[in-house]
mmCIF file of C-alpha atoms in Angstrom:
data_model
loop_
_atom_site.group_PDB
_atom_site.id
_atom_site.type_symbol
_atom_site.label_atom_id
_atom_site.label_comp_id
_atom_site.label_asym_id
_atom_site.label_seq_id
_atom_site.Cartn_x
_atom_site.Cartn_y
_atom_site.Cartn_z
ATOM 1 C CA MET A 1 15.322 -3.544 -85.197
ATOM 2 C CA GLY A 2 17.253 -0.784 -86.886
ATOM 3 C CA ASN A 3 19.263 -0.557 -90.108
ATOM 4 C CA ASP A 4 17.499 -3.535 -91.603
ATOM 5 C CA GLY A 5 14.835 -1.716 -93.506
ATOM 6 C CA GLY A 6 12.167 -2.606 -90.923
ATOM 7 C CA SER A 7 10.070 -0.430 -88.571
ATOM 8 C CA ILE A 8 9.253 -0.411 -84.885
ATOM 9 C CA PRO A 9 5.600 -1.394 -84.315
ATOM 10 C CA SER A 10 3.501 0.975 -82.282
ATOM 11 C CA ARG A 11 0.995 0.072 -79.536
ATOM 12 C CA ARG A 12 -1.885 0.626 -81.921
ATOM 13 C CA GLU A 13 -0.510 -2.021 -84.190
ATOM 14 C CA LEU A 14 0.159 -4.511 -81.406
ATOM 15 C CA VAL A 15 -3.100 -4.104 -79.425
ATOM 16 C CA LYS A 16 -5.891 -4.833 -81.822
ATOM 17 C CA GLU A 17 -8.706 -5.075 -79.253
ATOM 18 C CA ALA A 18 -9.020 -3.323 -75.892
ATOM 19 C CA ALA A 19 -9.685 -5.311 -72.726
ATOM 20 C CA ARG A 20 -13.358 -5.560 -71.960
ATOM 21 C CA ASN A 21 -15.249 -6.554 -68.838
ATOM 22 C CA PRO A 22 -16.865 -9.984 -69.092
ATOM 23 C CA THR A 23 -20.508 -9.995 -69.962
ATOM 24 C CA ALA A 24 -23.250 -11.445 -67.800
ATOM 25 C CA THR A 25 -23.381 -14.548 -69.976
ATOM 26 C CA GLN A 26 -19.675 -15.115 -69.636
ATOM 27 C CA LEU A 27 -19.858 -14.640 -65.866
ATOM 28 C CA LYS A 28 -22.740 -17.099 -65.686
ATOM 29 C CA GLU A 29 -20.826 -19.660 -67.713
ATOM 30 C CA THR A 30 -17.739 -19.242 -65.551
ATOM 31 C CA ARG A 31 -19.815 -19.604 -62.385
ATOM 32 C CA GLN A 32 -21.505 -22.671 -63.839
ATOM 33 C CA GLU A 33 -18.135 -24.267 -64.579
ATOM 34 C CA GLN A 34 -16.924 -23.540 -61.056
ATOM 35 C CA GLN A 35 -20.092 -25.006 -59.548
ATOM 36 C CA ASP A 36 -19.829 -28.105 -61.710
ATOM 37 C CA HIS A 37 -16.213 -28.544 -60.610
ATOM 38 C CA LEU A 38 -17.167 -28.207 -56.930
ATOM 39 C CA TRP A 39 -20.000 -30.714 -57.339
ATOM 40 C CA ARG A 40 -17.610 -33.294 -58.748
ATOM 41 C CA THR A 41 -14.285 -32.608 -57.006
ATOM 42 C CA ASP A 42 -13.099 -32.461 -53.421
ATOM 43 C CA SER A 43 -11.515 -29.034 -52.991
ATOM 44 C CA LEU A 44 -9.162 -30.291 -50.245
ATOM 45 C CA THR A 45 -7.439 -33.017 -52.260
ATOM 46 C CA ASN A 46 -8.694 -32.366 -55.829
ATOM 47 C CA ARG A 47 -10.005 -35.926 -55.938
ATOM 48 C CA PRO A 48 -13.409 -36.889 -57.376
ATOM 49 C CA LEU A 49 -16.218 -36.836 -54.843
ATOM 50 C CA ALA A 50 -17.303 -40.309 -53.826
ATOM 51 C CA GLN A 51 -19.507 -41.454 -51.020
ATOM 52 C CA PRO A 52 -19.288 -41.074 -48.098
ATOM 53 C CA VAL A 53 -19.476 -37.304 -48.644
ATOM 54 C CA VAL A 54 -19.652 -34.761 -45.824
ATOM 55 C CA SER A 55 -20.560 -31.086 -45.736
ATOM 56 C CA ASP A 56 -19.600 -28.235 -43.421
ATOM 57 C CA ALA A 57 -21.716 -25.394 -42.075
ATOM 58 C CA LEU A 58 -21.391 -23.437 -45.351
ATOM 59 C CA GLY A 59 -22.710 -26.301 -47.474
ATOM 60 C CA ARG A 60 -19.388 -27.221 -49.096
ATOM 61 C CA LEU A 61 -18.793 -30.858 -50.051
ATOM 62 C CA PHE A 62 -15.754 -32.937 -49.122
ATOM 63 C CA ASN A 63 -14.791 -36.570 -49.056
ATOM 64 C CA LYS A 64 -15.034 -37.937 -45.545
ATOM 65 C CA ASP A 65 -11.628 -39.563 -45.727
ATOM 66 C CA SER A 66 -10.109 -36.195 -46.696
ATOM 67 C CA ILE A 67 -11.551 -34.574 -43.572
ATOM 68 C CA ILE A 68 -10.295 -37.438 -41.426
ATOM 69 C CA GLU A 69 -6.803 -37.119 -42.928
ATOM 70 C CA PHE A 70 -6.878 -33.388 -42.232
ATOM 71 C CA LEU A 71 -7.932 -33.866 -38.615
ATOM 72 C CA LEU A 72 -5.396 -36.588 -37.863
ATOM 73 C CA PRO A 73 -1.924 -35.418 -36.807
ATOM 74 C CA SER A 74 0.405 -35.602 -39.789
ATOM 75 C CA GLU A 75 3.583 -37.652 -39.530
ATOM 76 C CA SER A 76 6.692 -35.543 -39.990
ATOM 77 C CA PRO A 77 8.771 -36.768 -42.964
ATOM 78 C CA GLU A 78 12.448 -37.471 -42.527
ATOM 79 C CA ASP A 79 13.657 -35.122 -45.272
ATOM 80 C CA ALA A 80 13.261 -31.364 -44.991
ATOM 81 C CA GLY A 81 11.689 -31.041 -48.431
ATOM 82 C CA GLY A 82 8.889 -33.435 -47.562
ATOM 83 C CA ALA A 83 8.245 -31.660 -44.257
ATOM 84 C CA ALA A 84 8.008 -28.289 -45.990
ATOM 85 C CA GLU A 85 5.658 -29.704 -48.610
ATOM 86 C CA ALA A 86 3.427 -31.300 -45.973
ATOM 87 C CA GLU A 87 3.344 -28.072 -43.983
ATOM 88 C CA ALA A 88 2.440 -26.081 -47.095
ATOM 89 C CA LYS A 89 -0.356 -28.549 -47.907
ATOM 90 C CA LYS A 90 -1.680 -28.336 -44.348
ATOM 91 C CA THR A 91 -1.666 -24.540 -44.492
ATOM 92 C CA GLU A 92 -3.514 -24.562 -47.801
ATOM 93 C CA GLN A 93 -6.169 -26.922 -46.449
ATOM 94 C CA GLU A 94 -6.628 -24.746 -43.349
ATOM 95 C CA HIS A 95 -7.075 -21.740 -45.638
ATOM 96 C CA ILE A 96 -9.738 -23.600 -47.608
ATOM 97 C CA LEU A 97 -11.645 -24.729 -44.509
ATOM 98 C CA LYS A 98 -11.364 -21.232 -42.923
ATOM 99 C CA GLY A 99 -11.237 -22.687 -39.418
ATOM 100 C CA ILE A 100 -14.806 -23.986 -39.644
ATOM 101 C CA VAL A 101 -13.991 -27.698 -39.423
ATOM 102 C CA LYS A 102 -12.243 -28.603 -36.153
ATOM 103 C CA GLY A 103 -13.701 -32.080 -35.700
ATOM 104 C CA LEU A 104 -16.126 -34.581 -37.143
ATOM 105 C CA LYS A 105 -18.910 -32.870 -35.200
ATOM 106 C CA ASP A 106 -18.469 -29.848 -37.481
ATOM 107 C CA VAL A 107 -19.494 -31.840 -40.567
ATOM 108 C CA VAL A 108 -22.591 -33.831 -41.500
ATOM 109 C CA GLU A 109 -22.566 -36.840 -43.793
ATOM 110 C CA VAL A 110 -24.767 -36.030 -46.787
ATOM 111 C CA LYS A 111 -26.838 -38.992 -47.933
ATOM 112 C CA PHE A 112 -27.386 -38.685 -51.681
ATOM 113 C CA GLN A 113 -29.661 -41.039 -53.552
ATOM 114 C CA VAL A 114 -27.726 -42.531 -56.461
ATOM 115 C CA GLU A 115 -29.569 -43.254 -59.679
ATOM 116 C CA ASP A 116 -29.216 -46.880 -60.755
ATOM 117 C CA ASP A 117 -27.838 -46.872 -64.290
ATOM 118 C CA GLY A 118 -27.352 -50.607 -64.683
ATOM 119 C CA GLU A 119 -23.869 -50.786 -63.202
ATOM 120 C CA SER A 120 -22.946 -53.859 -61.230
ATOM 121 C CA VAL A 121 -23.244 -53.666 -57.462
ATOM 122 C CA ALA A 122 -19.533 -54.399 -56.969
ATOM 123 C CA ALA A 123 -18.512 -51.630 -59.354
ATOM 124 C CA LYS A 124 -20.915 -49.232 -57.654
ATOM 125 C CA GLY A 125 -19.583 -50.105 -54.232
ATOM 126 C CA GLN A 126 -15.988 -49.520 -55.331
ATOM 127 C CA GLY A 127 -16.856 -46.322 -57.201
ATOM 128 C CA LEU A 128 -15.172 -47.586 -60.393
ATOM 129 C CA ARG A 129 -16.340 -48.373 -63.896
ATOM 130 C CA SER A 130 -15.568 -51.678 -65.538
ATOM 131 C CA ASN A 131 -12.612 -50.075 -67.345
ATOM 132 C CA GLY A 132 -11.119 -48.801 -64.075
ATOM 133 C CA ILE A 133 -11.907 -45.103 -64.607
ATOM 134 C CA ALA A 134 -13.351 -43.204 -61.684
ATOM 135 C CA ARG A 135 -17.073 -43.584 -61.786
ATOM 136 C CA GLU A 136 -19.217 -40.430 -61.721
ATOM 137 C CA GLU A 137 -22.304 -41.095 -59.667
ATOM 138 C CA LYS A 138 -25.506 -39.385 -60.609
ATOM 139 C CA TRP A 139 -27.168 -37.964 -57.526
ATOM 140 C CA VAL A 140 -30.895 -37.368 -57.799
ATOM 141 C CA CYS A 141 -33.652 -36.006 -55.594
ATOM 142 C CA PRO A 142 -35.767 -38.857 -54.147
ATOM 143 C CA VAL A 143 -38.936 -36.744 -54.530
ATOM 144 C CA THR A 144 -38.625 -35.021 -57.923
ATOM 145 C CA ASN A 145 -36.050 -37.405 -59.424
ATOM 146 C CA LYS A 146 -34.091 -34.392 -60.694
ATOM 147 C CA GLU A 147 -30.342 -34.570 -60.873
ATOM 148 C CA LEU A 148 -28.659 -32.724 -58.044
ATOM 149 C CA GLY A 149 -25.810 -30.621 -59.306
ATOM 150 C CA ALA A 150 -24.817 -27.211 -60.578
ATOM 151 C CA SER A 151 -28.044 -26.848 -62.556
ATOM 152 C CA THR A 152 -30.381 -27.627 -59.639
ATOM 153 C CA LYS A 153 -30.476 -25.976 -56.230
ATOM 154 C CA ALA A 154 -30.088 -28.682 -53.644
ATOM 155 C CA VAL A 155 -30.287 -28.767 -49.854
ATOM 156 C CA TYR A 156 -29.705 -31.292 -47.082
ATOM 157 C CA LEU A 157 -31.250 -31.584 -43.647
ATOM 158 C CA VAL A 158 -29.518 -31.542 -40.294
ATOM 159 C CA PRO A 159 -29.025 -33.845 -38.453
ATOM 160 C CA CYS A 160 -30.155 -36.751 -40.686
ATOM 161 C CA GLY A 161 -28.231 -35.509 -43.780
ATOM 162 C CA HIS A 162 -30.670 -36.546 -46.530
ATOM 163 C CA ALA A 163 -30.372 -34.426 -49.682
ATOM 164 C CA PHE A 164 -33.302 -33.107 -51.717
ATOM 165 C CA ALA A 165 -34.050 -30.500 -54.325
ATOM 166 C CA GLN A 166 -34.782 -27.156 -52.681
ATOM 167 C CA ALA A 167 -38.170 -26.897 -54.440
ATOM 168 C CA ALA A 168 -39.279 -30.246 -53.022
ATOM 169 C CA VAL A 169 -38.513 -29.206 -49.444
ATOM 170 C CA LYS A 170 -40.345 -25.896 -49.879
ATOM 171 C CA GLU A 171 -43.441 -27.483 -51.387
ATOM 172 C CA VAL A 172 -43.810 -30.248 -48.809
ATOM 173 C CA SER A 173 -45.570 -29.096 -45.644
ATOM 174 C CA GLY A 174 -44.284 -30.083 -42.237
ATOM 175 C CA GLU A 175 -40.762 -30.148 -40.852
ATOM 176 C CA LYS A 176 -40.022 -33.863 -41.080
ATOM 177 C CA CYS A 177 -37.608 -35.636 -43.370
ATOM 178 C CA LEU A 178 -39.314 -37.296 -46.337
ATOM 179 C CA GLN A 179 -37.080 -40.364 -46.095
ATOM 180 C CA CYS A 180 -36.420 -41.023 -42.414
ATOM 181 C CA ASN A 181 -39.321 -38.988 -40.942
ATOM 182 C CA GLU A 182 -36.930 -37.248 -38.525
ATOM 183 C CA SER A 183 -37.963 -33.773 -37.453
ATOM 184 C CA TYR A 184 -35.819 -30.734 -38.231
ATOM 185 C CA ALA A 185 -35.941 -26.970 -37.752
ATOM 186 C CA SER A 186 -36.407 -24.485 -40.566
ATOM 187 C CA ASN A 187 -32.916 -23.060 -40.096
ATOM 188 C CA ASP A 188 -31.397 -26.562 -40.344
ATOM 189 C CA VAL A 189 -32.046 -26.730 -44.090
ATOM 190 C CA ILE A 190 -28.542 -26.227 -45.526
ATOM 191 C CA PRO A 191 -28.124 -25.137 -49.175
ATOM 192 C CA ILE A 192 -25.419 -27.126 -50.958
ATOM 193 C CA LEU A 193 -22.670 -25.046 -52.622
ATOM 194 C CA SER A 194 -24.842 -21.948 -52.756
ATOM 195 C CA THR A 195 -23.423 -18.718 -54.187
ATOM 196 C CA ASP A 196 -26.349 -16.561 -53.078
ATOM 197 C CA GLU A 197 -25.277 -13.886 -50.610
ATOM 198 C CA THR A 198 -28.527 -14.276 -48.674
ATOM 199 C CA ASP A 199 -27.920 -17.989 -48.137
ATOM 200 C CA ILE A 200 -24.320 -17.374 -47.075
ATOM 201 C CA ALA A 201 -25.414 -14.697 -44.582
ATOM 202 C CA HIS A 202 -28.078 -17.062 -43.238
ATOM 203 C CA LEU A 203 -25.545 -19.876 -42.772
ATOM 204 C CA THR A 204 -23.074 -17.516 -41.080
ATOM 205 C CA LEU A 205 -25.766 -16.354 -38.658
ATOM 206 C CA ARG A 206 -26.664 -19.961 -37.924
ATOM 207 C CA MET A 207 -23.029 -20.737 -37.090
ATOM 208 C CA ASP A 208 -22.908 -17.813 -34.647
ATOM 209 C CA ILE A 209 -26.119 -18.920 -32.933
ATOM 210 C CA LEU A 210 -24.904 -22.498 -32.578
ATOM 211 C CA LYS A 211 -21.570 -21.278 -31.239
ATOM 212 C CA GLU A 212 -23.316 -19.256 -28.558
ATOM 213 C CA ARG A 213 -25.295 -22.336 -27.586
ATOM 214 C CA GLY A 214 -22.155 -24.487 -27.488
ATOM 215 C CA LEU A 215 -23.266 -26.676 -30.410
ATOM 216 C CA ALA A 216 -21.508 -27.798 -33.557
ATOM 217 C CA HIS A 217 -22.871 -27.942 -37.102
ATOM 218 C CA SER A 218 -24.249 -31.455 -36.469
ATOM 219 C CA LEU A 219 -26.188 -30.124 -33.438
ATOM 220 C CA LYS A 220 -23.841 -31.959 -31.096
ATOM 221 C CA LYS A 221 -21.822 -30.402 -28.319
ATOM 222 C CA ALA A 222 -18.933 -28.405 -29.721
ATOM 223 C CA SER A 223 -15.408 -29.760 -29.360
ATOM 224 C CA GLY A 224 -12.017 -28.077 -28.967
ATOM 225 C CA LYS A 225 -11.870 -25.211 -26.467
ATOM 226 C CA LYS A 226 -15.366 -25.944 -25.321
ATOM 227 C CA ARG A 227 -14.175 -29.367 -24.270
ATOM 228 C CA LYS A 228 -11.376 -27.862 -22.175
ATOM 229 C CA ASN A 229 -13.805 -25.529 -20.516
ATOM 230 C CA SER A 230 -16.184 -28.389 -19.891
ATOM 231 C CA ARG A 231 -13.342 -30.364 -18.293
ATOM 232 C CA ALA A 232 -12.511 -27.434 -16.026
ATOM 233 C CA ASP A 233 -16.187 -27.060 -15.200
ATOM 234 C CA ARG A 234 -16.361 -30.779 -14.505
ATOM 235 C CA ASP A 235 -13.404 -30.523 -12.111
ATOM 236 C CA GLU A 236 -15.002 -27.566 -10.369
ATOM 237 C CA LEU A 237 -18.243 -29.485 -10.190
ATOM 238 C CA GLN A 238 -16.454 -32.461 -8.639
ATOM 239 C CA VAL A 239 -14.816 -30.202 -6.029
ATOM 240 C CA ALA A 240 -18.127 -28.544 -5.298
ATOM 241 C CA THR A 241 -19.804 -31.926 -5.040
ATOM 242 C CA ALA A 242 -17.114 -33.113 -2.618
ATOM 243 C CA ASP A 243 -17.590 -29.972 -0.507
ATOM 244 C CA ASP A 244 -21.338 -30.440 -0.532
ATOM 245 C CA SER A 245 -20.986 -34.075 0.469
ATOM 246 C CA ALA A 246 -18.652 -33.053 3.304
ATOM 247 C CA LYS A 247 -21.162 -30.437 4.431
ATOM 248 C CA VAL A 248 -23.946 -32.971 4.246
ATOM 249 C CA SER A 249 -21.930 -35.464 6.283
ATOM 250 C CA ASN A 250 -21.130 -32.776 8.866
ATOM 251 C CA ASP A 251 -24.783 -31.818 9.013
ATOM 252 C CA ASN A 252 -25.739 -35.460 9.428
ATOM 253 C CA ASN A 253 -23.180 -35.873 12.226
ATOM 254 C CA ARG A 254 -24.441 -32.699 13.854
ATOM 255 C CA GLU A 255 -28.018 -33.897 13.586
ATOM 256 C CA THR A 256 -27.018 -37.270 15.022
ATOM 257 C CA SER A 257 -25.218 -35.627 17.939
ATOM 258 C CA GLU A 258 -28.163 -33.307 18.522
ATOM 259 C CA ARG A 259 -30.505 -36.274 18.487
ATOM 260 C CA SER A 260 -28.274 -38.129 20.972
ATOM 261 C CA LEU A 261 -28.093 -35.064 23.217
ATOM 262 C CA GLN A 262 -31.826 -34.677 22.917
ATOM 263 C CA ASN A 263 -32.308 -38.301 23.936
ATOM 264 C CA ASP A 264 -29.895 -37.799 26.855
ATOM 265 C CA SER A 265 -31.740 -34.657 27.929
ATOM 266 C CA ILE A 266 -35.010 -36.566 27.815
ATOM 267 C CA LYS A 267 -33.513 -39.268 30.024
ATOM 268 C CA ASN A 268 -32.143 -36.661 32.479
ATOM 269 C CA ALA A 269 -35.516 -34.951 32.580
ATOM 270 C CA ASN A 270 -37.194 -38.203 33.530
ATOM 271 C CA THR A 271 -34.640 -38.791 36.241
ATOM 272 C CA ALA A 272 -34.953 -35.212 37.454
ATOM 273 C CA SER A 273 -38.741 -35.424 37.536
ATOM 274 C CA LEU A 274 -38.571 -38.620 39.580
ATOM 275 C CA THR A 275 -36.026 -37.067 41.930
ATOM 276 C CA ALA A 276 -38.091 -33.894 42.290
ATOM 277 C CA LYS A 277 -41.177 -35.974 43.001
ATOM 278 C CA ILE A 278 -39.372 -37.913 45.741
ATOM 279 C CA ILE A 279 -37.894 -34.743 47.279
ATOM 280 C CA GLY A 280 -41.300 -33.061 47.165
ATOM 281 C CA GLU A 281 -42.911 -35.963 48.956
ATOM 282 C CA GLN A 282 -40.162 -35.886 51.553
ATOM 283 C CA GLU A 283 -40.561 -32.143 52.125
ATOM 284 C CA ALA A 284 -44.294 -32.509 52.426
ATOM 285 C CA ARG A 285 -43.795 -35.267 54.964
ATOM 286 C CA ASN A 286 -41.392 -33.102 56.958
ATOM 287 C CA LYS A 287 -43.803 -30.186 56.837
ATOM 288 C CA ARG A 288 -46.655 -32.305 58.142
ATOM 289 C CA ARG A 289 -44.380 -33.597 60.844
ATOM 290 C CA LYS A 290 -43.510 -30.068 61.938
ATOM 291 C CA MET A 291 -47.097 -28.928 61.935
ATOM 292 C CA HIS A 292 -48.187 -31.888 64.048
ATOM 293 C CA ARG A 293 -47.927 -30.868 67.784
ATOM 294 C CA ASN A 294 -46.296 -33.324 70.117
ATOM 295 C CA GLU A 295 -47.432 -33.105 73.761
ATOM 296 C CA ASN A 296 -44.196 -34.557 75.045
ATOM 297 C CA LEU A 297 -42.204 -31.842 73.367
ATOM 298 C CA ASP A 298 -44.677 -29.153 74.407
ATOM 299 C CA SER A 299 -44.321 -30.187 78.022
ATOM 300 C CA LEU A 300 -40.650 -29.434 77.889
ATOM 301 C CA PHE A 301 -41.210 -25.806 77.007
ATOM 302 C CA ALA A 302 -43.298 -23.218 78.868
ATOM 303 C CA ALA A 303 -44.038 -19.647 77.989
ATOM 304 C CA ARG A 304 -43.008 -17.032 80.535
ATOM 305 C CA ASP A 305 -46.044 -14.878 80.251
ATOM 306 C CA SER A 306 -48.471 -17.732 80.266
ATOM 307 C CA SER A 307 -50.383 -17.473 83.546
ATOM 308 C CA HIS A 308 -51.971 -20.868 83.433
ATOM 309 C CA ASN A 309 -48.640 -22.611 83.297
ATOM 310 C CA ALA A 310 -46.998 -20.465 86.000
ATOM 311 C CA PRO A 311 -46.421 -22.243 89.354
ATOM 312 C CA LYS A 312 -48.534 -21.191 92.314
ATOM 313 C CA ASP A 313 -45.571 -20.278 94.537
ATOM 314 C CA GLY A 314 -44.501 -17.555 92.066
ATOM 315 C CA THR A 315 -41.453 -19.337 90.840
ATOM 316 C CA ASN A 316 -40.608 -19.623 87.148
ATOM 317 C CA ARG A 317 -39.858 -23.094 86.188
ATOM 318 C CA ASP A 318 -38.872 -24.629 82.942
ATOM 319 C CA PHE A 319 -37.031 -27.735 81.847
ATOM 320 C CA MET A 320 -33.720 -26.185 82.886
ATOM 321 C CA THR A 321 -34.859 -25.441 86.449
ATOM 322 C CA ARG A 322 -37.266 -28.256 86.892
ATOM 323 C CA GLY A 323 -36.964 -29.656 90.351
ATOM 324 C CA TYR A 324 -35.421 -26.445 91.654
ATOM 325 C CA ALA A 325 -37.042 -23.346 93.004
ATOM 326 C CA VAL A 326 -35.651 -20.076 91.750
ATOM 327 C CA ASN A 327 -36.766 -17.056 93.757
ATOM 328 C CA HIS A 328 -37.301 -13.881 91.784
ATOM 329 C CA LYS A 329 -36.615 -10.627 93.568
ATOM 330 C CA ARG A 330 -39.285 -8.123 93.293
#
């Protein structure tokens, strides 16, 4: 830019206005646009939201078929370029889900009430207008009939999944769904696509509590690693049950043997008592026989110092010397 009669522009001439921070109105408009985009588009596949729609523990909305495609194992393409693209897409989806969705138990199907705008039933079921353009359903609250979207705070209940305006749920007393009459807890009211830090902290705390209890977002038993642990616990339980059954069988056998021995001991006791009774009677009979004096036997024996039995001739006679006279020297 020299030698042509021109001049080099300075920064003051190029920068007419300094960069300014966005105002609150601009931030609100930007946030509103983002919310409107999230209410209409699936962030995983950038497709329009169409029922069936599911939500995770943070209240984000996805198409159910997108979650199923994410959970299913992807087929590896033959070319390297396709494999790299599929891997990059999988990584991006994992970054969006933040490891919250690991199975269908980690999402709840949100049941929106669709306002009938005169469309044909076939077109409504296919989610298409008569000209073939993707149909945008208008979701409304069944209580207040307000449109659920970026302009209205909406919530859904776990586990039934019915969606309402947040004001309607707060005003109605009782913790039962207004459509299916199913009971729910106060912490199972999930705000949909909320940007409030308090709501996000509440949902994060709820996830931690459910994780400690071994439950998923749908209040069902958690899958993944919990399942492996449950399988290991089940195997241990089967082993323990087998050991207990073996112990029980051993105890039963021991009790049976003890009962048989007890029966045998009872039989032996009866036999022993009968034998003892017979022996006692025999001993008593022998004792009476000994105590009874027999004159024939007494006549065979004679006491030496008994004077009345001594012979008159001074001889000592007994059964050994009977018939003989034995002189005693004096």
